Coordinates of C-alpha atoms and ligand atoms in Angstrom, one line a residue:
Chain A
M865 CA 0.0 0.0 0.0
S866 CA 1.0 3.6 -0.6
N867 CA 2.0 5.3 2.6
G868 CA 0.3 8.6 1.7
A869 CA 3.4 10.4 0.3
Y870 CA 3.0 11.7 -3.2
F871 CA 6.0 9.7 -4.3
S872 CA 7.6 7.0 -2.4
C873 CA 10.1 4.3 -3.1
R874 CA 10.7 1.7 -0.4
N875 CA 13.6 -0.7 -0.2
I876 CA 14.1 -0.9 -3.9
N877 CA 16.9 -3.2 -5.0
A878 CA 18.0 -3.3 -8.7
Y879 CA 20.6 -5.3 -10.6
Y880 CA 22.4 -5.1 -13.9
G881 CA 22.6 -8.8 -14.5
E882 CA 24.5 -10.1 -11.4
S883 CA 25.7 -6.8 -10.1
Y884 CA 23.7 -5.4 -7.3
I885 CA 23.6 -1.6 -7.9
V886 CA 20.6 0.0 -6.2
Q887 CA 20.8 -1.2 -2.7
N888 CA 17.7 -0.9 -0.5
V889 CA 17.0 2.7 -1.4
S890 CA 14.0 4.3 0.3
F891 CA 12.8 7.9 0.3
D892 CA 9.5 9.9 0.0
I893 CA 8.8 13.1 -1.9
A894 CA 6.0 15.5 -1.3
E895 CA 3.9 16.9 -4.1
K896 CA 5.7 19.8 -5.8
E897 CA 8.9 19.1 -3.9
I898 CA 12.2 19.4 -5.8
V899 CA 14.8 16.9 -4.7
A900 CA 18.5 17.0 -5.6
L901 CA 19.8 13.4 -5.7
L902 CA 23.6 13.7 -5.2
G903 CA 26.6 11.5 -4.9
R904 CA 29.9 10.8 -6.5
N905 CA 30.4 9.4 -10.0
G906 CA 29.2 5.8 -9.9
A907 CA 27.2 6.3 -6.7
G908 CA 24.1 4.9 -8.4
K909 CA 22.1 8.1 -9.2
T910 CA 21.4 7.2 -12.9
S911 CA 20.6 3.7 -11.9
T912 CA 18.1 4.9 -9.2
L913 CA 16.3 7.2 -11.7
R914 CA 16.2 4.4 -14.3
T915 CA 14.7 2.1 -11.7
I916 CA 12.0 4.6 -10.8
A917 CA 11.3 5.1 -14.6
R918 CA 11.0 1.3 -14.7
A919 CA 13.7 0.8 -17.3
H920 CA 14.4 -2.7 -18.3
E921 CA 17.9 -2.3 -16.8
P922 CA 18.8 -2.2 -14.0
S923 CA 16.0 -4.6 -13.3
L924 CA 14.0 -4.1 -10.1
K925 CA 14.2 -7.3 -8.0
S926 CA 12.3 -6.1 -5.0
G927 CA 10.8 -3.1 -3.3
E928 CA 7.9 -0.8 -4.0
I929 CA 7.5 2.4 -5.8
Y930 CA 4.4 4.5 -5.6
L931 CA 3.4 7.7 -7.4
D932 CA 0.2 9.4 -6.6
G933 CA -1.2 6.2 -5.1
V934 CA -0.3 4.0 -8.0
A935 CA 2.2 1.1 -7.9
L936 CA 4.9 1.8 -10.4
H937 CA 6.8 -1.3 -9.5
E938 CA 4.1 -3.4 -11.2
M939 CA 4.4 -1.5 -14.4
R940 CA 6.4 -1.6 -17.6
T941 CA 8.5 1.3 -18.8
Y942 CA 5.8 2.7 -21.1
Q943 CA 3.1 2.3 -18.5
A944 CA 5.1 4.2 -15.9
A945 CA 5.6 6.9 -18.5
Q946 CA 1.9 7.0 -19.3
H947 CA 1.2 7.3 -15.6
G948 CA 3.3 10.5 -15.5
V949 CA 6.9 9.5 -14.8
Q950 CA 9.1 11.4 -17.2
L951 CA 12.8 10.7 -17.4
V952 CA 15.0 13.2 -19.1
P953 CA 18.0 10.9 -19.4
E954 CA 21.7 11.4 -19.3
D955 CA 23.0 12.4 -22.8
R956 CA 19.5 13.7 -23.5
R957 CA 18.7 10.9 -26.0
I958 CA 17.2 13.1 -28.6
I959 CA 16.1 10.7 -31.4
P960 CA 18.4 11.0 -34.5
G961 CA 17.1 11.0 -38.0
I962 CA 14.0 13.0 -37.3
T963 CA 13.1 16.6 -36.8
V964 CA 12.7 18.7 -33.6
E965 CA 8.9 18.7 -34.1
E966 CA 8.8 15.0 -34.7
N967 CA 10.6 14.4 -31.4
L968 CA 7.9 16.5 -29.8
I969 CA 5.1 14.7 -31.6
L970 CA 6.5 11.4 -30.5
A971 CA 6.2 12.6 -26.9
Q972 CA 2.4 13.1 -27.4
T973 CA 1.5 9.9 -29.3
E974 CA 0.4 7.9 -26.2
G975 CA -0.9 8.8 -22.8
K976 CA -2.3 12.2 -21.9
P977 CA -0.5 15.1 -23.6
G978 CA 0.9 18.0 -21.6
W979 CA 1.7 21.4 -23.1
P980 CA 0.4 21.8 -26.7
L981 CA 3.1 22.5 -29.3
E982 CA 2.2 26.2 -29.6
R983 CA 2.9 26.7 -25.9
I984 CA 6.2 24.8 -26.2
Y985 CA 7.2 27.0 -29.1
Q986 CA 6.2 30.1 -27.2
S987 CA 8.4 29.2 -24.2
F988 CA 11.2 27.8 -26.4
P989 CA 11.6 30.2 -29.4
R990 CA 14.8 28.5 -30.3
L991 CA 13.0 25.2 -30.8
A992 CA 10.3 27.0 -32.9
E993 CA 13.0 28.4 -35.2
R994 CA 14.4 24.9 -35.6
R995 CA 11.3 22.8 -35.7
R996 CA 11.9 21.4 -39.2
Q997 CA 15.6 20.8 -38.5
E998 CA 17.0 17.4 -37.8
A999 CA 17.1 17.5 -34.0
T1000 CA 20.5 16.0 -33.4
T1001 CA 22.2 18.6 -35.6
M1002 CA 21.4 21.2 -32.9
S1003 CA 23.9 22.3 -30.3
G1004 CA 24.1 20.5 -27.0
G1005 CA 22.2 23.3 -25.2
E1006 CA 19.4 23.3 -27.7
Q1007 CA 19.1 19.5 -27.5
Q1008 CA 18.8 19.8 -23.7
M1009 CA 16.0 22.4 -24.2
L1010 CA 14.3 19.9 -26.5
A1011 CA 14.8 17.1 -23.9
V1012 CA 13.0 19.3 -21.3
A1013 CA 10.4 20.4 -23.8
R1014 CA 9.7 16.8 -24.7
A1015 CA 9.0 16.1 -21.1
L1016 CA 6.7 19.1 -20.8
A1017 CA 4.8 17.9 -23.9
R1018 CA 3.6 15.1 -21.7
D1019 CA 1.2 15.1 -18.8
L1020 CA 3.8 14.6 -16.1
K1021 CA 3.5 13.9 -12.4
L1022 CA 7.2 13.3 -11.7
L1023 CA 10.1 14.8 -13.6
L1024 CA 13.4 12.9 -13.4
L1025 CA 16.3 15.1 -14.7
D1026 CA 19.6 13.3 -15.1
E1027 CA 22.6 15.7 -15.4
P1028 CA 20.8 18.4 -17.3
Y1029 CA 23.9 20.7 -17.3
E1030 CA 26.3 18.0 -18.3
G1031 CA 28.7 18.9 -21.1
L1032 CA 27.3 22.4 -21.5
A1033 CA 29.2 25.7 -21.6
P1034 CA 28.5 28.0 -18.5
V1035 CA 26.4 30.5 -20.5
I1036 CA 24.2 27.6 -21.7
V1037 CA 24.0 26.2 -18.2
H1038 CA 22.5 29.6 -17.1
E1039 CA 19.9 29.3 -19.9
I1040 CA 18.9 25.8 -18.9
E1041 CA 18.9 26.9 -15.2
A1042 CA 16.4 29.7 -16.1
I1043 CA 14.2 27.2 -17.9
L1044 CA 14.3 24.8 -14.9
R1045 CA 13.4 27.7 -12.6
E1046 CA 10.3 28.3 -14.8
V1047 CA 9.5 24.6 -14.6
K1048 CA 9.8 24.8 -10.8
K1049 CA 7.2 27.5 -10.8
L1050 CA 4.8 25.1 -12.4
G1051 CA 5.0 23.0 -9.3
I1052 CA 6.1 19.8 -10.9
T1053 CA 7.5 17.2 -8.5
T1054 CA 11.1 16.8 -9.6
I1055 CA 14.2 14.7 -8.9
I1056 CA 17.3 16.3 -10.2
V1057 CA 20.6 14.5 -10.5
E1058 CA 23.6 16.7 -11.1
Q1059 CA 27.4 16.4 -11.0
N1060 CA 27.3 20.2 -10.5
A1061 CA 25.8 19.8 -7.0
L1062 CA 25.8 23.5 -6.2
A1063 CA 23.6 24.2 -9.2
A1064 CA 21.2 21.4 -8.3
L1065 CA 21.0 22.6 -4.7
K1066 CA 20.1 26.1 -5.8
L1067 CA 17.1 24.7 -7.4
A1068 CA 16.1 22.0 -4.9
D1069 CA 14.2 22.1 -1.6
T1070 CA 15.6 18.8 -0.4
A1071 CA 18.8 16.8 -0.9
I1072 CA 19.4 13.1 -0.9
I1073 CA 22.9 11.8 -1.0
L1074 CA 23.7 8.3 -2.4
D1075 CA 26.8 6.4 -1.9
T1076 CA 27.5 3.0 -3.4
G1077 CA 23.8 2.6 -4.2
E1078 CA 22.6 3.5 -0.7
V1079 CA 21.0 6.6 0.8
V1080 CA 23.5 8.1 3.3
F1081 CA 21.8 11.5 3.8
R1082 CA 18.5 13.2 3.5
G1083 CA 17.9 16.8 4.6
T1084 CA 17.3 20.2 3.2
A1085 CA 19.3 21.7 0.5
Q1086 CA 20.6 24.3 2.9
E1087 CA 21.9 21.7 5.3
V1088 CA 24.1 20.3 2.6
L1089 CA 25.4 23.7 1.7
D1090 CA 26.2 24.4 5.4
N1091 CA 27.8 21.0 6.1
K1092 CA 31.4 21.0 4.8
E1093 CA 32.2 17.6 6.2
L1094 CA 29.3 16.0 4.3
R1095 CA 30.2 17.8 1.1
D1096 CA 33.9 16.7 1.4
Q1097 CA 33.0 13.1 2.1
Y1098 CA 30.4 12.5 -0.5
L1099 CA 30.3 15.4 -3.0
A1100 CA 33.8 16.8 -3.3
I1101 CA 32.5 20.4 -3.6
Chain B
M192 CA 25.0 1.5 -79.9
S193 CA 23.4 -0.7 -82.5
G194 CA 19.7 -1.5 -82.2
S195 CA 20.3 -5.1 -81.4
L196 CA 22.7 -4.2 -78.6
I197 CA 20.1 -1.8 -77.1
N198 CA 17.5 -4.5 -77.3
H199 CA 19.8 -7.0 -75.7
V200 CA 20.9 -4.7 -72.8
F201 CA 17.3 -3.6 -72.2
L202 CA 16.1 -7.2 -71.9
Q203 CA 19.0 -8.0 -69.6
I204 CA 18.0 -5.1 -67.4
L205 CA 14.4 -6.3 -67.2
T206 CA 15.6 -9.8 -66.3
G207 CA 17.9 -8.3 -63.7
L208 CA 14.9 -6.4 -62.2
Q209 CA 12.8 -9.5 -62.3
L210 CA 15.4 -11.6 -60.6
G211 CA 16.1 -8.8 -58.1
A212 CA 12.3 -8.3 -57.4
I213 CA 12.0 -11.4 -55.3
Y214 CA 15.3 -10.8 -53.5
V215 CA 14.3 -7.3 -52.8
L216 CA 10.9 -8.3 -51.3
I217 CA 12.4 -11.0 -49.0
A218 CA 15.4 -8.8 -48.1
L219 CA 13.1 -5.9 -47.2
G220 CA 11.3 -7.9 -44.6
L221 CA 14.6 -9.4 -43.3
T222 CA 16.2 -6.0 -42.9
L223 CA 13.1 -4.4 -41.5
I224 CA 12.9 -7.0 -38.8
F225 CA 16.6 -6.8 -38.1
G226 CA 16.5 -3.0 -37.9
T227 CA 13.6 -2.9 -35.5
L228 CA 13.8 -6.0 -33.4
G229 CA 17.5 -6.8 -33.8
V230 CA 16.6 -10.3 -34.8
V231 CA 18.2 -12.1 -37.7
N232 CA 15.2 -14.1 -39.0
F233 CA 16.5 -17.1 -40.8
A234 CA 12.9 -18.3 -41.1
H235 CA 12.1 -15.6 -43.6
G236 CA 12.7 -17.8 -46.6
A237 CA 10.2 -20.2 -45.1
L238 CA 7.7 -17.4 -44.9
F239 CA 8.2 -16.7 -48.6
M240 CA 7.8 -20.4 -49.3
L241 CA 4.6 -20.6 -47.2
G242 CA 3.3 -17.6 -49.3
A243 CA 4.0 -19.6 -52.5
Y244 CA 2.3 -22.8 -51.2
F245 CA -0.7 -20.9 -49.9
A246 CA -1.0 -19.0 -53.2
V247 CA -0.9 -22.1 -55.3
I248 CA -3.5 -23.9 -53.1
I249 CA -5.9 -20.9 -52.8
A250 CA -5.5 -20.0 -56.5
G251 CA -6.4 -23.5 -57.4
K252 CA -9.6 -23.5 -55.3
F253 CA -10.8 -19.8 -55.5
G254 CA -8.8 -18.2 -58.2
F255 CA -5.7 -16.1 -58.3
L256 CA -7.3 -12.8 -57.3
T257 CA -8.5 -14.4 -54.0
A258 CA -5.0 -15.7 -53.5
I259 CA -3.3 -12.4 -53.8
I260 CA -5.6 -10.8 -51.3
A261 CA -5.7 -13.7 -48.8
V262 CA -2.0 -14.7 -48.8
P263 CA -0.5 -11.4 -47.6
F264 CA -3.2 -11.2 -44.9
L265 CA -2.5 -14.8 -43.9
L266 CA 1.2 -14.3 -43.7
F267 CA 0.7 -11.1 -41.7
I268 CA -1.2 -13.2 -39.1
I269 CA 1.4 -15.9 -39.2
G270 CA 4.1 -13.3 -38.7
I271 CA 2.4 -11.9 -35.6
I272 CA 1.8 -15.3 -34.1
M273 CA 5.4 -16.2 -34.8
E274 CA 6.7 -13.0 -33.2
R275 CA 4.4 -13.3 -30.1
G276 CA 4.8 -17.0 -29.7
L277 CA 8.5 -17.6 -30.3
I278 CA 10.7 -14.8 -31.5
R279 CA 10.1 -12.3 -28.7
F280 CA 11.6 -14.7 -26.2
F281 CA 14.9 -14.3 -28.0
Y282 CA 15.3 -10.5 -28.2
N283 CA 17.8 -10.3 -25.4
R284 CA 19.7 -13.3 -26.5
P285 CA 22.9 -13.4 -28.7
H286 CA 22.4 -13.4 -32.4
T287 CA 23.7 -17.0 -32.6
D288 CA 20.7 -18.1 -30.5
Q289 CA 18.3 -16.2 -32.7
I290 CA 19.8 -17.7 -35.8
L291 CA 19.6 -21.2 -34.3
V292 CA 15.9 -20.9 -33.4
T293 CA 14.8 -19.3 -36.6
F294 CA 16.8 -21.7 -38.7
G295 CA 15.3 -24.5 -36.8
L296 CA 11.8 -23.1 -37.4
A297 CA 12.7 -22.9 -41.2
I298 CA 13.6 -26.6 -41.2
V299 CA 10.4 -27.5 -39.4
V300 CA 8.3 -25.6 -42.0
Q301 CA 10.3 -27.2 -44.8
E302 CA 9.9 -30.8 -43.5
T303 CA 6.2 -30.2 -42.7
L304 CA 5.6 -29.1 -46.3
K305 CA 7.6 -32.0 -47.6
W306 CA 5.5 -34.4 -45.5
I307 CA 2.2 -32.9 -46.7
F308 CA 2.9 -32.1 -50.3
G309 CA 5.9 -34.3 -51.1
A310 CA 9.3 -33.1 -52.3
N311 CA 8.3 -32.3 -55.9
N312 CA 7.6 -29.0 -57.5
I313 CA 3.9 -28.1 -57.5
P314 CA 3.0 -26.6 -60.8
F315 CA 1.8 -23.0 -60.4
P316 CA -0.3 -22.1 -63.4
L317 CA -0.5 -18.4 -64.3
P318 CA -3.9 -16.8 -64.2
R319 CA -5.4 -16.2 -67.6
W320 CA -4.9 -12.5 -67.5
G321 CA -1.2 -12.9 -66.5
G322 CA -0.1 -15.2 -69.3
G323 CA 1.5 -14.5 -72.6
I324 CA 4.0 -11.8 -73.6
L325 CA 4.2 -8.1 -73.8
K326 CA 5.3 -6.7 -77.1
L327 CA 7.7 -4.0 -75.7
H328 CA 8.6 -2.5 -79.1
E329 CA 5.1 -1.3 -79.4
W330 CA 5.5 0.8 -76.3
L331 CA 9.1 1.8 -76.4
P332 CA 10.3 3.5 -79.6
F333 CA 14.0 3.1 -78.8
L334 CA 13.7 -0.7 -79.2
E335 CA 14.1 -2.0 -82.7
G336 CA 12.2 -4.8 -84.4
F337 CA 10.3 -7.3 -82.3
V338 CA 11.1 -7.2 -78.6
A339 CA 8.9 -9.2 -76.2
Y340 CA 9.0 -10.1 -72.5
P341 CA 6.7 -12.4 -70.5
K342 CA 3.8 -10.5 -69.1
W343 CA 4.0 -12.2 -65.7
R344 CA 7.6 -11.2 -65.2
M345 CA 6.6 -7.6 -65.9
I346 CA 3.8 -7.9 -63.3
L347 CA 6.3 -9.3 -60.8
I348 CA 8.6 -6.2 -61.3
F349 CA 5.7 -3.9 -61.0
V350 CA 4.3 -5.5 -57.9
S351 CA 7.7 -5.4 -56.2
L352 CA 8.1 -1.7 -57.1
V353 CA 4.6 -0.9 -55.8
T354 CA 5.3 -2.8 -52.6
V355 CA 8.5 -1.0 -52.0
A356 CA 6.8 2.3 -52.6
A357 CA 3.9 1.5 -50.3
L358 CA 6.3 0.4 -47.5
F359 CA 8.4 3.6 -47.9
A360 CA 5.3 5.7 -47.9
L361 CA 4.0 3.9 -44.7
L362 CA 7.3 4.5 -42.9
Q363 CA 7.8 8.0 -44.2
F364 CA 4.4 9.6 -44.1
T365 CA 2.4 8.1 -41.2
R366 CA 2.5 8.3 -37.5
F367 CA 3.0 4.6 -37.3
G368 CA 6.0 5.0 -39.6
L369 CA 7.5 7.8 -37.5
I370 CA 7.2 5.6 -34.4
V371 CA 8.9 2.7 -36.1
R372 CA 11.7 4.8 -37.6
A373 CA 12.3 6.4 -34.2
G374 CA 12.1 3.0 -32.6
M375 CA 14.8 1.7 -34.9
R376 CA 17.1 4.4 -33.5
D377 CA 16.3 4.4 -29.8
S378 CA 13.5 2.1 -28.7
E379 CA 14.2 2.6 -25.0
M380 CA 13.7 6.4 -25.3
L381 CA 10.3 5.8 -26.9
R382 CA 9.3 3.7 -24.0
F383 CA 10.3 6.5 -21.7
L384 CA 7.9 8.6 -23.8
G385 CA 5.1 6.3 -23.0
I386 CA 5.0 4.4 -26.3
N387 CA 4.4 0.7 -26.4
I388 CA 7.0 0.1 -29.0
T389 CA 6.8 -3.7 -28.6
R390 CA 3.4 -3.7 -30.1
R391 CA 4.6 -1.7 -33.1
F392 CA 7.5 -4.0 -33.6
A393 CA 5.2 -7.0 -33.6
I394 CA 3.2 -5.4 -36.3
V395 CA 6.5 -4.7 -38.2
F396 CA 7.3 -8.4 -38.0
G397 CA 3.8 -9.1 -39.4
L398 CA 4.5 -6.7 -42.2
G399 CA 7.8 -8.3 -43.0
A400 CA 6.1 -11.7 -43.2
M401 CA 3.3 -10.1 -45.3
I402 CA 5.9 -8.8 -47.9
A403 CA 7.5 -12.3 -48.0
G404 CA 4.0 -13.6 -48.7
I405 CA 3.5 -11.1 -51.6
A406 CA 6.9 -12.3 -52.9
G407 CA 5.7 -15.9 -52.7
A408 CA 2.3 -15.3 -54.3
F409 CA 3.8 -13.4 -57.3
G410 CA 7.1 -15.1 -57.4
G411 CA 5.8 -18.6 -57.1
P412 CA 4.9 -19.0 -60.8
V413 CA 8.4 -18.1 -61.9
T414 CA 10.3 -20.0 -59.2
Q415 CA 9.7 -23.5 -58.0
V416 CA 7.1 -24.3 -55.4
D417 CA 8.9 -27.0 -53.6
P418 CA 10.1 -27.5 -50.0
E419 CA 13.6 -26.3 -50.8
V420 CA 12.7 -23.0 -52.4
G421 CA 12.7 -21.2 -49.0
M422 CA 16.3 -22.0 -48.3
A423 CA 17.2 -21.4 -51.9
F424 CA 16.0 -17.8 -51.6
L425 CA 17.1 -17.2 -48.0
V426 CA 20.8 -17.2 -48.7
P427 CA 20.9 -14.7 -51.5
S428 CA 18.3 -12.5 -49.7
F429 CA 20.4 -12.5 -46.6
L430 CA 23.4 -11.5 -48.7
V431 CA 21.3 -8.7 -50.1
V432 CA 20.6 -7.5 -46.6
V433 CA 24.3 -7.6 -45.8
I434 CA 25.4 -5.9 -49.0
G435 CA 22.8 -3.2 -48.6
G436 CA 23.8 -2.7 -45.0
M437 CA 22.1 -4.4 -42.0
G438 CA 18.8 -2.6 -41.2
S439 CA 18.9 -0.3 -44.2
L440 CA 15.7 -0.5 -46.3
P441 CA 17.0 1.6 -49.3
G442 CA 20.1 -0.5 -49.1
A443 CA 18.1 -3.7 -49.4
V444 CA 16.3 -2.4 -52.5
L445 CA 19.5 -1.2 -54.1
A446 CA 21.4 -4.3 -53.3
G447 CA 18.6 -6.6 -54.4
F448 CA 18.3 -5.1 -57.8
M449 CA 22.0 -4.9 -58.1
L450 CA 22.4 -8.6 -57.5
G451 CA 19.6 -9.3 -59.9
M452 CA 21.5 -7.3 -62.6
A453 CA 24.8 -9.1 -61.7
I454 CA 23.1 -12.5 -62.2
S455 CA 21.4 -11.3 -65.4
F456 CA 24.5 -9.8 -67.0
S457 CA 26.7 -12.8 -66.2
A458 CA 24.2 -15.2 -67.7
Q459 CA 26.4 -15.9 -70.7
Y460 CA 29.3 -17.0 -68.5
S461 CA 27.7 -19.8 -66.5
A462 CA 30.8 -20.4 -64.4
I463 CA 30.7 -16.9 -63.1
Q464 CA 26.9 -16.8 -62.7
Q465 CA 27.1 -19.5 -60.0
I466 CA 29.3 -17.4 -57.8
I467 CA 28.5 -13.8 -58.9
I468 CA 26.5 -12.9 -55.9
Y469 CA 29.3 -14.0 -53.6
L470 CA 31.8 -12.1 -55.7
V471 CA 29.7 -8.9 -55.5
A472 CA 29.3 -9.4 -51.7
V473 CA 33.0 -9.8 -51.2
I474 CA 33.9 -6.7 -53.3
V475 CA 31.2 -4.5 -51.6
L476 CA 32.1 -5.6 -48.1
L477 CA 35.8 -5.1 -48.7
V478 CA 35.2 -1.5 -49.9
R479 CA 32.4 -0.7 -47.5
P480 CA 32.4 -3.1 -44.5
R481 CA 29.0 -1.9 -43.3
G482 CA 27.5 -2.5 -46.7
L483 CA 26.2 0.1 -49.3
L484 CA 24.0 2.1 -46.9
G485 CA 24.7 0.5 -43.6
Q486 CA 24.9 2.7 -40.5
K487 CA 27.4 2.8 -37.8
G488 CA 26.6 0.9 -34.7
V489 CA 24.3 -1.7 -36.2
M490 CA 25.3 -5.1 -35.0
E491 CA 28.5 -3.6 -33.5
E492 CA 27.5 -2.9 -29.9
Ligands
ADP2296 N1 24.7 -1.0 -17.9 C1 25.4 -1.3 -16.8 N2 25.8 -2.5 -16.5 C2 26.5 -2.8 -15.4 N3 26.9 -2.0 -14.5 C3 26.5 -0.7 -14.7 C4 25.7 -0.3 -15.8 N4 25.5 1.1 -15.7 C5 26.1 1.5 -14.6 N5 26.7 0.4 -13.9 C6 27.4 0.5 -12.7 O1 26.5 0.9 -11.7 C7 27.1 1.8 -10.8 C8 26.3 3.0 -10.7 O2 26.3 3.7 -11.9 P1 25.4 5.0 -12.2 O3 24.0 4.7 -11.7 O4 25.5 5.3 -13.6 O5 26.1 6.1 -11.3 P2 26.0 7.6 -11.3 O6 24.9 8.0 -12.2 O7 25.7 8.0 -9.9 O8 27.3 8.1 -11.8 C9 28.5 2.0 -11.3 O9 29.4 1.2 -10.5 C10 28.5 1.6 -12.7 O10 29.7 1.0 -13.1
MG2297 MG1 24.9 9.1 -14.0

């Protein structure tokens, strides 16, 4: 049974083949809360997000995941997505060989749609200019915008952002940050994973720190910023 | 060029297209299934063969027009059943396992047909409207004197071109096609976008089987209809897929007609004709290891 939290994962264990990667991870998130999921490289952040999004790998062996009262752990990837989980994955995963607009249309083919294309183009004029362009020929920053826009094109209850600033020049990072601040105003429940922990903490209400696949800290974003020991030990910032 | 040379070359080209037509249709399904599902379907020749057998039986009972409507539909259903009932359990297995199971299935189909119909060729009479010859010189002024070609072979070329065009239109201009093309590039991302791509891919398998059925129904009258014909066409069709580039549809069309031409133009040198397709394959793969239009990353993970 769901414990009443808007989002909750309880004792989730996930494996890549034989390797045990997500180890007994549990946390709750309130509606509209923004959580920074932090930890070193290889701590298991991507794996945790993929487990929540019900990716095929790592495969969830035990544990429960609830979103808005519905059991995600019983769902397949596409069903979880239709229920409102939206992963914006590492490396953005813009689909090659098709246009910007086709990438957005694909996001609206199944399940409830979110923002209509007109609203997306209003908020992302750069994408409007390039709507007929092959999406993967855009710059990294523009592709990241498209990745976020593609999520907003869907009716989403939980946004999972995996390293949205990765590989982007500082100017572009500021642009994406501005977009994410706008997204925050919409009150979308979000988990953000970021190597750039300071940037993630600026946006987040709460921080969760992972180490070797386990939760080692949960507190407010401010607590992490104030606690040098914690940062030295797990984040190297 | 002298008139008789033009005539000769033109007829060789037609023969090349006609030989290529069946390879193209079988290879299209093979490469489509490989490009979407990542499965090397060695039972595809058997599907072509089933198409030919169904066509000859249905045509004998209900006429050829009924056969060309019923056979593609039947093969579509068989394709879906095959994918749901067997192939899907092998998606995450090595290609060698997939080849073993599909090859095994091909043998089962072959032996079953042999058991039911015997090992001999079943004569496949042409429908009345499809027999006879076309006097090409009456249509094409650049041909000299009397130039004729069997009408059925022209129909076969035409059907294969229409099928190719229809498949490309389906993939290029419909929502279904967009999903399938995108799924060929990144199926997991489509799942993250809420799309049940597995269902689309099952339909793709059905379409591949359906195209093999079309090849069987229209190709049957010019090939043999016997239990060996599936294997006989599987090997060259698989070569077509490899030469065209694994998973590339335009590549399969190009390579299929190219091989047809190679066979047609080497017809006077029977020693070469036996090995010409392998020769072409070796040359193409030496120059372009991914095939004519193959993309990076396919079968290279
Ligand atoms: N596909 C995979 N197969 C096997 N092990 C993997 C795979 N992906 C990641 N891992 C391992 O899982 C651990 C956690 O990785 P990941 O979740 O990507 O960490 P993070 O995102 O925090 O950097 C690492 O030790 C990594 O080597
Ligand atoms: Mg990661």
